Coordinates of C-alpha atoms in Angstrom, one line a residue:
Chain Q
M1 CA -33.1 -29.4 -25.0
S2 CA -36.6 -27.9 -25.0
W3 CA -38.1 -26.4 -28.2
L4 CA -37.7 -23.0 -26.7
D5 CA -34.0 -23.4 -26.2
K6 CA -33.7 -24.5 -29.9
I7 CA -35.3 -21.5 -31.3
V8 CA -33.6 -18.9 -29.1
P9 CA -30.0 -18.5 -30.1
S10 CA -27.5 -17.4 -27.4
V11 CA -27.0 -14.2 -29.1
V12 CA -30.3 -12.8 -30.4
R13 CA -29.2 -9.3 -31.3
S14 CA -26.5 -6.6 -30.8
E15 CA -27.5 -3.1 -30.1
R16 CA -25.8 0.2 -29.7
R17 CA -24.7 1.2 -26.2
G18 CA -27.4 2.8 -24.1
E19 CA -30.2 2.3 -26.5
S20 CA -32.1 -0.5 -25.2
K21 CA -33.3 -1.8 -21.9
V22 CA -32.6 -5.5 -21.3
P23 CA -35.3 -7.1 -19.2
E24 CA -34.2 -8.5 -15.9
G25 CA -34.0 -12.2 -15.5
L26 CA -33.5 -14.4 -18.5
W27 CA -31.3 -12.0 -20.4
K28 CA -28.1 -10.2 -19.8
K29 CA -26.2 -7.8 -21.9
C30 CA -22.6 -8.3 -22.6
T31 CA -20.7 -5.5 -20.9
K32 CA -18.3 -5.3 -23.7
C33 CA -20.0 -6.0 -27.1
D34 CA -23.6 -5.2 -25.9
A35 CA -24.8 -8.6 -27.3
V36 CA -28.0 -9.6 -25.4
L37 CA -27.3 -13.0 -24.1
Y38 CA -29.6 -15.8 -22.8
R39 CA -28.7 -16.3 -19.2
P40 CA -28.7 -20.1 -19.0
E41 CA -26.4 -20.2 -22.1
L42 CA -24.1 -17.5 -20.6
E43 CA -23.9 -19.6 -17.4
K44 CA -22.8 -22.6 -19.3
S45 CA -20.1 -20.6 -20.9
L46 CA -19.0 -19.5 -17.5
D47 CA -20.0 -15.9 -18.0
V48 CA -17.7 -15.5 -21.0
C49 CA -19.6 -13.8 -23.9
P50 CA -20.1 -16.4 -26.6
K51 CA -19.9 -13.6 -29.2
C52 CA -16.9 -11.5 -28.2
D53 CA -15.1 -13.7 -25.6
H54 CA -15.3 -11.0 -23.1
H55 CA -14.8 -12.4 -19.5
M56 CA -17.4 -10.8 -17.4
R57 CA -17.0 -10.3 -13.6
I58 CA -18.3 -13.1 -11.5
G59 CA -18.8 -13.3 -7.8
A60 CA -16.5 -15.1 -5.4
R61 CA -18.9 -18.0 -4.6
R62 CA -19.5 -18.7 -8.2
R63 CA -15.7 -18.4 -8.9
L64 CA -15.1 -21.1 -6.3
D65 CA -18.0 -23.1 -7.5
I66 CA -16.9 -23.3 -11.2
F67 CA -13.2 -24.0 -10.1
L68 CA -13.3 -26.6 -7.4
D69 CA -14.5 -30.2 -7.5
E70 CA -18.0 -30.5 -6.2
Q71 CA -17.2 -32.8 -3.3
G72 CA -15.3 -32.1 -0.2
R73 CA -15.5 -28.2 0.0
E74 CA -14.9 -26.6 3.3
E75 CA -14.8 -22.8 4.0
I76 CA -11.9 -21.4 5.9
A77 CA -12.0 -18.5 8.4
S78 CA -15.7 -17.5 7.8
E79 CA -15.7 -16.6 11.5
V80 CA -13.5 -13.6 10.8
V81 CA -15.8 -10.7 10.3
P82 CA -15.2 -6.9 10.0
I83 CA -14.5 -4.7 13.0
D84 CA -14.6 -0.9 12.7
R85 CA -11.5 -0.2 14.8
L86 CA -11.2 3.4 13.6
K87 CA -14.9 4.3 13.9
F88 CA -14.5 5.6 10.5
K89 CA -17.1 8.1 9.3
D90 CA -17.3 10.2 6.2
V91 CA -20.6 11.2 4.6
K92 CA -21.7 7.7 5.9
K93 CA -20.6 5.5 8.8
Y94 CA -18.3 2.7 7.7
K95 CA -20.5 0.5 9.8
E96 CA -23.5 1.4 7.6
R97 CA -21.4 0.9 4.4
L98 CA -20.5 -2.6 5.7
A99 CA -24.0 -3.5 6.5
S100 CA -25.3 -2.5 3.1
A101 CA -22.5 -4.4 1.3
Q102 CA -23.4 -7.3 3.5
K103 CA -26.9 -7.1 2.5
T104 CA -26.5 -6.8 -1.2
T105 CA -23.8 -9.5 -1.5
G106 CA -24.8 -11.9 1.3
E107 CA -21.1 -11.9 2.3
K108 CA -19.5 -10.7 5.5
D109 CA -16.5 -9.2 3.5
A110 CA -14.7 -9.2 0.3
L111 CA -12.7 -12.6 0.4
I112 CA -13.8 -16.1 0.6
A113 CA -11.4 -18.9 1.4
M114 CA -12.0 -22.5 0.8
K115 CA -10.4 -25.9 1.1
G116 CA -11.3 -28.4 -1.6
T117 CA -9.9 -30.5 -4.5
L118 CA -9.0 -29.5 -8.0
K119 CA -9.4 -32.6 -10.2
G120 CA -8.6 -34.6 -7.2
I121 CA -5.6 -32.5 -6.0
P122 CA -6.1 -31.1 -2.4
V123 CA -5.9 -27.2 -2.7
V124 CA -6.8 -24.1 -0.8
V125 CA -8.4 -21.4 -2.9
T126 CA -9.3 -17.8 -2.1
A127 CA -11.5 -15.5 -4.2
F128 CA -12.2 -11.8 -4.0
E129 CA -15.8 -10.6 -4.1
F130 CA -15.6 -7.5 -6.2
A131 CA -19.2 -6.5 -5.4
F132 CA -18.4 -6.2 -1.8
H133 CA -16.8 -2.7 -1.4
G134 CA -15.0 -3.1 -4.7
G135 CA -13.2 -6.1 -3.4
S136 CA -11.1 -3.8 -1.2
M137 CA -8.6 -5.4 1.3
G138 CA -9.0 -4.5 4.9
Y139 CA -8.6 -6.6 8.1
V140 CA -10.9 -9.5 7.0
V141 CA -9.5 -9.9 3.5
G142 CA -5.9 -10.0 4.9
E143 CA -6.7 -12.2 7.8
R144 CA -8.7 -14.7 5.8
F145 CA -6.1 -14.9 3.1
T146 CA -3.4 -15.4 5.8
R147 CA -5.3 -18.1 7.6
A148 CA -6.0 -19.9 4.2
A149 CA -2.3 -19.7 3.6
Q150 CA -1.5 -21.2 6.9
V151 CA -3.9 -24.1 6.2
A152 CA -2.1 -24.5 2.9
L153 CA 1.3 -24.5 4.7
R154 CA 0.1 -27.0 7.4
E155 CA -1.5 -29.3 5.1
K156 CA 1.0 -28.8 2.2
R157 CA -1.8 -27.9 -0.2
P158 CA -1.1 -25.4 -3.1
L159 CA -2.7 -22.0 -2.6
I160 CA -4.5 -20.4 -5.5
C161 CA -6.0 -16.8 -5.3
F162 CA -8.4 -15.2 -7.7
S163 CA -8.1 -11.6 -7.1
A164 CA -10.6 -8.8 -8.2
T165 CA -10.1 -5.6 -6.3
G166 CA -9.7 -1.8 -6.2
G167 CA -6.9 -2.2 -3.7
A168 CA -6.6 -1.3 0.0
R169 CA -9.8 -0.4 1.9
M170 CA -9.6 3.4 2.9
Q171 CA -12.0 3.0 5.7
E172 CA -9.5 0.8 7.7
A173 CA -6.7 3.1 6.9
L174 CA -3.2 1.8 8.0
I175 CA -4.7 -1.5 9.2
S176 CA -5.5 -2.1 5.4
L177 CA -2.1 -1.0 4.4
M178 CA -0.5 -3.5 6.9
Q179 CA -2.4 -6.3 5.3
M180 CA -0.2 -5.9 2.5
A181 CA 2.8 -6.7 4.6
K182 CA 1.0 -9.5 6.4
T183 CA -0.1 -11.4 3.3
S184 CA 3.3 -10.9 1.6
A185 CA 5.0 -12.4 4.7
V186 CA 2.8 -15.5 4.7
I187 CA 3.4 -16.1 1.0
E188 CA 7.1 -15.8 1.6
R189 CA 6.7 -18.7 4.2
L190 CA 5.0 -20.7 1.5
K191 CA 7.8 -20.1 -0.8
Q192 CA 10.4 -21.1 1.8
N193 CA 8.6 -24.3 2.4
G194 CA 8.1 -25.2 -1.2
I195 CA 4.3 -24.8 -1.4
P196 CA 3.1 -23.5 -4.7
Y197 CA 1.2 -20.3 -4.7
I198 CA -0.6 -19.4 -7.9
S199 CA -2.1 -15.9 -8.3
V200 CA -4.8 -15.4 -11.0
M201 CA -5.8 -11.8 -11.7
T202 CA -9.3 -11.2 -12.8
D203 CA -10.7 -7.9 -13.9
P204 CA -9.7 -5.6 -12.1
V205 CA -6.7 -5.8 -9.7
Y206 CA -5.3 -2.5 -8.5
G207 CA -3.4 -0.7 -5.7
G208 CA -2.5 -2.4 -2.5
V209 CA -3.5 -5.9 -3.6
S210 CA -1.6 -5.7 -6.8
A211 CA 1.4 -4.4 -4.9
S212 CA 1.3 -7.4 -2.5
L213 CA -0.3 -10.8 -2.8
A214 CA -1.4 -10.5 -6.4
L215 CA 2.0 -10.4 -7.9
L216 CA 3.9 -12.7 -5.6
G217 CA 2.8 -15.9 -7.1
D218 CA 5.2 -18.7 -8.1
I219 CA 3.0 -18.4 -11.1
N220 CA 1.2 -15.2 -11.9
A221 CA -1.6 -15.6 -14.3
A222 CA -4.5 -13.4 -15.5
E223 CA -7.8 -14.0 -17.4
P224 CA -7.9 -12.4 -20.9
G225 CA -8.4 -8.7 -21.0
A226 CA -8.2 -8.3 -17.2
R227 CA -7.0 -4.9 -16.1
A228 CA -4.2 -4.8 -13.4
G229 CA -1.8 -2.3 -12.3
F230 CA -0.6 -0.3 -9.3
A231 CA -2.1 3.1 -10.0
G232 CA -5.4 3.5 -11.8
P233 CA -5.5 4.9 -15.3
A234 CA -7.2 8.2 -14.2
I235 CA -4.4 8.8 -11.6
I236 CA -1.7 8.1 -14.2
E237 CA -3.4 10.4 -16.8
Q238 CA -3.7 13.1 -14.2
T239 CA 0.0 12.8 -13.2
I240 CA 1.5 12.6 -16.8
R241 CA -1.2 14.7 -18.5
Q242 CA -1.5 12.5 -21.5
K243 CA -3.7 9.8 -22.8
L244 CA -2.8 6.2 -22.1
P245 CA -1.9 3.9 -24.9
K246 CA -4.6 1.4 -25.9
G247 CA -4.6 -1.8 -24.0
F248 CA -2.5 -0.3 -21.2
Q249 CA -2.6 -2.5 -18.0
R250 CA -4.5 -5.2 -19.7
S251 CA -3.4 -8.9 -19.3
E252 CA -1.8 -8.8 -22.7
F253 CA 0.1 -5.8 -21.7
L254 CA 1.3 -7.4 -18.5
L255 CA 2.3 -10.5 -20.4
E256 CA 4.3 -8.5 -22.9
H257 CA 6.1 -6.6 -20.1
G258 CA 7.0 -9.8 -18.2
A259 CA 4.7 -9.2 -15.1
I260 CA 2.8 -12.4 -15.5
D261 CA 3.6 -15.9 -16.7
T262 CA 0.5 -16.6 -18.8
I263 CA -3.1 -15.7 -19.7
I264 CA -5.6 -18.4 -18.9
H265 CA -9.1 -18.5 -20.5
R266 CA -11.8 -19.1 -17.9
R267 CA -12.9 -22.3 -19.7
E268 CA -9.4 -23.7 -19.2
M269 CA -8.8 -22.6 -15.8
R270 CA -9.3 -26.0 -14.1
D271 CA -7.4 -28.0 -16.5
R272 CA -4.3 -25.8 -16.8
L273 CA -4.0 -24.9 -13.1
A274 CA -4.6 -28.6 -12.2
S275 CA -1.9 -29.6 -14.6
L276 CA 0.5 -26.9 -13.4
V277 CA -0.1 -27.7 -9.7
A278 CA 0.5 -31.4 -10.2
K279 CA 3.8 -30.8 -11.9
L280 CA 4.9 -28.5 -9.2
M281 CA 3.9 -31.0 -6.6
K282 CA 5.5 -33.8 -8.6
L283 CA 2.2 -35.7 -8.7
P284 CA 1.6 -38.2 -11.4
G285 CA 0.2 -36.8 -14.7
Chain J
M1 CA 2.0 36.0 4.5
N2 CA 5.4 34.6 5.6
L3 CA 6.0 31.5 3.4
N4 CA 8.5 30.0 5.9
Y5 CA 5.4 29.4 8.1
L6 CA 2.3 27.4 7.6
P7 CA -1.1 29.2 7.4
F8 CA -1.8 28.2 11.1
E9 CA 1.5 29.5 12.2
Q10 CA 1.0 33.0 11.0
P11 CA 0.5 34.5 14.4
I12 CA 3.9 33.1 15.3
A13 CA 5.4 34.6 12.1
E14 CA 4.1 38.0 13.1
L15 CA 5.7 37.9 16.5
E16 CA 8.9 36.6 15.0
G17 CA 8.7 39.5 12.4
K18 CA 8.4 42.0 15.4
I19 CA 11.4 40.5 17.1
A20 CA 13.5 40.9 13.9
E21 CA 12.5 44.5 13.6
L22 CA 13.2 45.3 17.1
Q23 CA 16.7 43.7 16.7
L24 CA 17.3 46.0 13.9
V25 CA 16.2 49.1 15.7
G26 CA 18.3 48.0 18.7
S27 CA 21.4 47.8 16.6
D28 CA 20.9 51.2 15.2
N29 CA 19.9 53.4 18.3
R30 CA 21.7 51.4 20.9
L31 CA 18.5 51.6 22.9
N32 CA 17.9 49.1 25.6
I33 CA 15.2 47.0 24.2
T34 CA 16.6 43.7 25.1
E35 CA 13.9 43.2 27.7
E36 CA 11.2 43.9 25.1
I37 CA 12.8 41.3 22.8
E38 CA 13.0 38.7 25.6
R39 CA 9.4 39.3 26.5
L40 CA 8.3 38.7 22.8
R41 CA 10.6 35.7 22.5
E42 CA 8.9 34.1 25.5
K43 CA 5.5 35.1 24.1
S44 CA 6.4 33.5 20.6
S45 CA 7.6 30.3 22.3
K46 CA 4.4 30.1 24.5
L47 CA 2.3 30.8 21.4
T48 CA 4.1 28.0 19.5
E49 CA 3.7 25.7 22.3
S50 CA 0.0 26.2 22.5
I51 CA -0.5 26.1 18.8
Y52 CA 1.5 22.8 18.6
S53 CA -0.1 21.2 21.5
N54 CA -3.4 21.3 19.6
L55 CA -2.6 20.5 16.1
T56 CA -5.3 18.9 14.0
P57 CA -4.4 15.8 11.9
W58 CA -4.6 18.1 8.8
Q59 CA -2.2 20.5 10.4
I60 CA 0.3 17.6 11.3
V61 CA 0.0 16.5 7.5
Q62 CA 1.1 20.1 6.7
V63 CA 4.0 20.0 9.1
A64 CA 5.1 16.7 7.7
R65 CA 5.2 18.2 4.3
H66 CA 6.7 21.5 5.2
P67 CA 9.1 22.6 2.5
Q68 CA 11.8 23.1 5.1
R69 CA 11.3 19.8 6.8
P70 CA 14.6 17.8 7.1
Y71 CA 14.8 15.1 4.4
T72 CA 16.7 11.9 4.4
S73 CA 19.9 13.6 3.1
D74 CA 19.8 16.1 6.0
Y75 CA 19.7 13.2 8.5
I76 CA 22.4 11.3 6.6
T77 CA 24.9 14.0 7.0
R78 CA 24.1 14.5 10.7
L79 CA 23.6 10.8 11.8
F80 CA 26.3 8.9 10.1
T81 CA 30.0 9.2 9.6
D82 CA 32.1 7.4 7.0
W83 CA 29.2 7.6 4.6
E84 CA 29.4 6.0 1.2
E85 CA 26.4 6.2 -1.0
L86 CA 25.7 3.1 -3.2
H87 CA 23.8 3.5 -6.4
G88 CA 21.7 1.5 -8.9
D89 CA 19.5 -1.6 -9.1
R90 CA 22.0 -3.4 -11.4
H91 CA 19.2 -4.0 -13.9
F92 CA 17.8 -0.7 -15.1
G93 CA 19.2 2.4 -13.4
D94 CA 19.7 4.6 -10.4
D95 CA 16.5 6.0 -8.9
K96 CA 17.4 9.1 -7.1
A97 CA 14.1 9.2 -5.1
I98 CA 15.9 6.6 -2.9
I99 CA 19.2 7.1 -1.3
G100 CA 21.0 4.1 -0.2
G101 CA 24.5 3.5 1.4
I102 CA 26.6 2.3 4.3
G103 CA 27.7 4.5 7.2
R104 CA 28.6 4.3 10.8
L105 CA 26.2 5.2 13.5
D106 CA 28.3 6.1 16.4
G107 CA 30.9 3.6 15.2
R108 CA 28.4 0.8 14.2
P109 CA 28.3 0.0 10.5
V110 CA 24.8 0.2 9.2
M111 CA 22.9 0.1 5.9
V112 CA 20.8 3.1 5.4
I113 CA 18.0 3.3 2.9
G114 CA 15.7 6.4 2.6
E115 CA 13.3 8.3 0.4
E116 CA 14.4 11.8 -0.6
K117 CA 12.1 14.5 -1.9
G118 CA 14.9 17.0 -2.8
R119 CA 15.2 20.6 -1.7
S120 CA 15.8 22.9 -4.7
V121 CA 13.6 22.8 -7.8
H122 CA 16.4 21.2 -9.8
E123 CA 16.9 18.5 -7.2
K124 CA 13.3 17.8 -6.8
V125 CA 13.0 17.1 -10.5
A126 CA 16.1 14.9 -10.4
R127 CA 14.6 13.0 -7.4
N128 CA 11.1 12.9 -8.9
F129 CA 9.7 14.6 -5.9
G130 CA 10.4 11.6 -3.8
M131 CA 8.3 9.2 -5.7
P132 CA 10.3 6.2 -6.4
K133 CA 10.0 3.9 -9.5
P134 CA 10.6 0.1 -9.6
E135 CA 14.3 0.6 -9.9
G136 CA 14.4 2.5 -6.7
Y137 CA 12.7 -0.2 -4.7
R138 CA 14.9 -2.8 -6.5
K139 CA 18.0 -0.9 -5.5
A140 CA 16.6 -0.9 -1.9
L141 CA 16.2 -4.6 -2.2
R142 CA 19.7 -5.2 -3.5
L143 CA 21.1 -3.1 -0.6
M144 CA 19.0 -5.0 2.1
E145 CA 20.1 -8.3 0.7
M146 CA 23.7 -7.1 0.9
A147 CA 23.1 -6.0 4.5
E148 CA 21.8 -9.5 5.3
R149 CA 25.0 -11.1 3.9
F150 CA 27.3 -8.8 5.9
K151 CA 25.0 -8.7 9.0
L152 CA 24.5 -5.0 8.9
P153 CA 21.4 -3.5 10.6
V154 CA 19.1 -1.8 8.2
L155 CA 17.8 1.7 8.9
T156 CA 15.1 3.0 6.7
L157 CA 13.9 6.6 6.5
I158 CA 10.4 7.0 5.0
D159 CA 9.4 10.2 3.3
T160 CA 7.3 9.9 0.1
P161 CA 4.2 11.1 -1.5
G162 CA 3.9 7.7 -3.0
A163 CA 5.4 5.3 -5.6
Y164 CA 5.5 7.0 -8.9
P165 CA 2.2 6.5 -10.9
G166 CA 3.4 6.7 -14.5
I167 CA 3.6 4.5 -17.7
D168 CA 7.2 3.6 -17.2
S169 CA 6.6 2.7 -13.6
E170 CA 3.8 0.2 -14.6
E171 CA 5.8 -1.1 -17.5
R172 CA 8.7 -2.1 -15.3
G173 CA 6.4 -3.5 -12.6
I174 CA 6.0 -1.2 -9.8
S175 CA 3.6 -3.4 -8.0
E176 CA 5.9 -6.4 -8.2
A177 CA 8.9 -4.3 -7.0
I178 CA 6.9 -3.2 -3.9
A179 CA 5.4 -6.6 -3.2
Q180 CA 8.9 -8.2 -3.4
N181 CA 10.3 -5.9 -0.8
L182 CA 7.4 -6.7 1.5
A183 CA 8.0 -10.3 1.2
V184 CA 11.8 -10.2 1.6
M185 CA 11.8 -7.6 4.4
S186 CA 9.6 -10.1 6.4
R187 CA 12.4 -12.5 6.6
L188 CA 15.6 -10.5 6.2
R189 CA 18.1 -12.1 8.5
T190 CA 19.3 -8.8 10.1
P191 CA 17.6 -6.2 12.3
I192 CA 15.4 -3.6 10.3
I193 CA 14.4 -0.4 12.0
C194 CA 12.0 1.9 10.1
T195 CA 11.4 5.5 10.7
V196 CA 8.8 7.7 9.2
I197 CA 10.5 11.1 9.0
G198 CA 7.9 13.0 7.0
E199 CA 5.2 11.8 4.7
G200 CA 4.6 8.0 4.6
S201 CA 2.2 7.5 1.8
S202 CA 0.8 4.1 1.1
G203 CA 2.5 1.2 -0.5
G204 CA 5.4 3.5 -1.7
A205 CA 6.2 4.0 2.0
L206 CA 5.5 0.4 3.2
A207 CA 7.9 -0.9 0.4
I208 CA 10.8 0.2 2.7
G209 CA 8.7 0.0 6.0
V210 CA 8.5 -3.7 7.1
G211 CA 10.7 -4.5 10.0
D212 CA 11.3 -5.0 13.7
H213 CA 10.5 -1.5 15.0
L214 CA 8.6 1.3 13.5
N215 CA 9.3 4.8 14.7
M216 CA 7.4 7.9 13.8
L217 CA 8.6 11.4 14.3
Q218 CA 6.0 13.4 16.3
Y219 CA 4.7 15.4 13.3
A220 CA 5.2 12.8 10.7
T221 CA 2.2 11.3 9.0
Y222 CA 1.5 7.8 7.6
F223 CA -1.5 6.8 5.5
V224 CA -3.0 4.4 3.1
I225 CA -4.1 7.0 0.6
S226 CA -3.4 10.7 0.9
P227 CA -6.1 12.7 2.6
E228 CA -6.6 14.5 -0.7
G229 CA -7.1 11.2 -2.6
C230 CA -9.5 10.0 0.1
A231 CA -11.5 13.2 0.0
N232 CA -11.6 13.1 -3.8
I233 CA -13.1 9.6 -3.7
I234 CA -15.6 10.1 -0.9
W235 CA -16.5 13.8 -1.2
K236 CA -15.4 14.4 -4.8
T237 CA -13.3 17.4 -3.7
V238 CA -9.9 17.8 -2.3
E239 CA -11.3 20.6 -0.2
K240 CA -12.4 18.0 2.3
A241 CA -8.9 16.6 2.9
P242 CA -8.9 17.9 6.5
L243 CA -12.0 15.7 7.2
A244 CA -10.3 12.7 5.6
A245 CA -7.2 13.1 7.6
E246 CA -9.3 13.1 10.7
A247 CA -11.3 10.1 9.7
M248 CA -8.2 8.0 8.7
G249 CA -6.2 8.6 11.8
V250 CA -2.9 9.6 10.0
T251 CA -0.9 10.6 13.1
S252 CA 1.5 8.7 15.3
S253 CA -0.8 8.9 18.3
V254 CA -3.6 7.0 16.5
L255 CA -1.2 4.5 15.0
E256 CA 0.5 3.8 18.3
E257 CA -2.8 3.0 19.8
L258 CA -3.5 0.6 16.8
G259 CA -0.3 -1.2 17.6
I260 CA 1.3 -0.2 14.3
V261 CA 3.7 2.3 15.4
D262 CA 6.1 1.3 18.3
E263 CA 7.6 4.6 19.1
T264 CA 6.9 8.2 18.6
I265 CA 10.1 10.4 18.6
P266 CA 9.5 13.8 19.9
E267 CA 10.3 16.9 17.7
P268 CA 11.7 20.3 18.8
L269 CA 9.2 23.0 19.5
G270 CA 7.5 24.0 16.2
G271 CA 8.6 21.0 14.3
A272 CA 11.8 19.4 13.1
H273 CA 12.6 22.1 10.7
R274 CA 12.8 24.7 13.5
N275 CA 15.9 22.9 14.9
I276 CA 17.2 20.3 12.7
E277 CA 20.3 19.8 14.8
A278 CA 18.3 19.0 17.9
M279 CA 16.0 16.6 15.9
A280 CA 18.8 14.8 14.4
E281 CA 20.5 14.4 17.8
T282 CA 17.3 12.9 19.3
L283 CA 16.7 10.5 16.3
K284 CA 20.5 9.5 16.6
E285 CA 20.2 8.7 20.3
R286 CA 17.0 6.6 19.8
L287 CA 18.4 4.7 16.8
I288 CA 21.5 3.7 18.5
A289 CA 19.5 2.3 21.4
Q290 CA 17.3 0.5 19.0
V291 CA 20.2 -0.9 16.9
D292 CA 21.8 -2.3 20.1
R293 CA 18.6 -3.7 21.4
Y294 CA 17.7 -5.5 18.3
S295 CA 21.2 -6.7 17.5
A296 CA 21.4 -8.4 20.9
I297 CA 18.4 -10.7 20.0
P298 CA 19.4 -14.0 18.5
I299 CA 18.3 -13.7 14.8
D300 CA 15.9 -16.6 14.7
Q301 CA 14.2 -15.2 17.6
L302 CA 14.1 -11.8 16.1
L303 CA 12.6 -13.2 12.8
E304 CA 10.0 -15.1 14.8
K305 CA 9.0 -12.0 16.6
R306 CA 8.8 -10.0 13.4
Y307 CA 6.7 -12.6 11.8
E308 CA 4.3 -12.8 14.7
R309 CA 3.9 -9.0 14.7
L310 CA 3.2 -9.0 11.0
M311 CA 0.6 -11.8 11.5
S312 CA -1.1 -9.8 14.3
Y313 CA -1.8 -6.6 12.3
G314 CA -5.4 -5.7 12.7
N315 CA -6.2 -8.2 15.5
D316 CA -7.7 -6.8 18.6

């Protein structure tokens, strides 16, 4: 550790919301408690705030990177790229929206699928990229997920999915809706063939993804504090004309109401999922 | 403005009003105005034809939601004999936004599951305006699994503004209920024929919409998010719903082109609500043919076909 690391604590100060500007680069503000965090420290803690334990959103690549073993990774279905079948246009062309999302994220679409090992166990993992169009599911997300599941089926590897999404992608209209049916059907095939499917919901998971692949796991898990539900809070408030209870639709609420099996801290994700998968696959402990 | 007619139908309403007036005069004075009435009738019919041959997607959405549009219960009484409604999900309650039961379609026993909006204010409230909660979808699932055991073809009728977005819905797992139906319907060992009869809104519609054959009535609509919802997100105002309807392609013609809808069932002139009997007759004929066609396919072959079709969604 350098002398600088020693004198700079991970949390240097807390500030009131909106009062300060955090310089780009070395420092990052916790999106929940506003603590200003030293980036290398934060990365070591897997983007979980060392002060308040808030699990910050992370990108799909990083998710896969911190989850899989380093060796033997192989991306699946990266050749599947978006097609604008409807020539959708609102204030902007869908094509332009895609191009700008591709530019900012460096990804072709909102899901990345990978083959690899988890503590030595061969697995297939998919992760949503929330920064790409709100992680919305259109053709590419559905198709990549489906192809990943087919690899899992063929090679008898457990499938694990980290979701983070606003739901179905409006700009692909009914094609998006049908991805719900498609992904649910392939998951059902896994079930009938005894291949474990584990769904991990990370903040946030809503709409069409919640009502399909995210809640069909043999095991449904969530990160602490993640929000997940069918309808967004604003829509519900509008419908029932009252304020929602505190903690509504958070992981803890989902656990309490029986929607998920467990909440898993990001730090324990590898260990606990490896252990679960090993038991389901009857591998030695 | 005549509330039995949609805004874009007002010219037709005026003509029909004139015809009604003339009929009154005719019965009073015994004047021979039959010819004039005949002439106006023809004019009204031609006008309806010309208006309806050029409907915009947004106008079709309005027809699909017309307050007089036939609902699931209207079709059940006209399509099936020996009808027995079956209630409840066996866990929580009976959701009246979904009607399920067994009837005979021209002699053939079938399981019918349909979403129901309700006609009178009282009934609308009881049926939650056709917005099912988890127990509704779980009732549907229970009945579909029963149909599988007894090898009854499943006919679903889709007509919903969406699954209910409320606290109780979320607490009881509306997402899981929908997802479970999608999964099970993909492999249910009996033919499933789905028909969008009115409004097919998003996951709440799809939850009873996975099967071997998807019909849409000519002026039904099917979307991933309501045009109002889409407009609200993109343009920040529901006023732009017509543009959203246009952009999303919410009509059977577009969806047939995309390979999602298999068959468009023609409606009587001016929409299903102008002649419910004729609409029911057409639908019945089509369903009989489809039930026979899909029942004749060996079940493993049918399931493989269903699965292939699901896997192909969105492919070129």
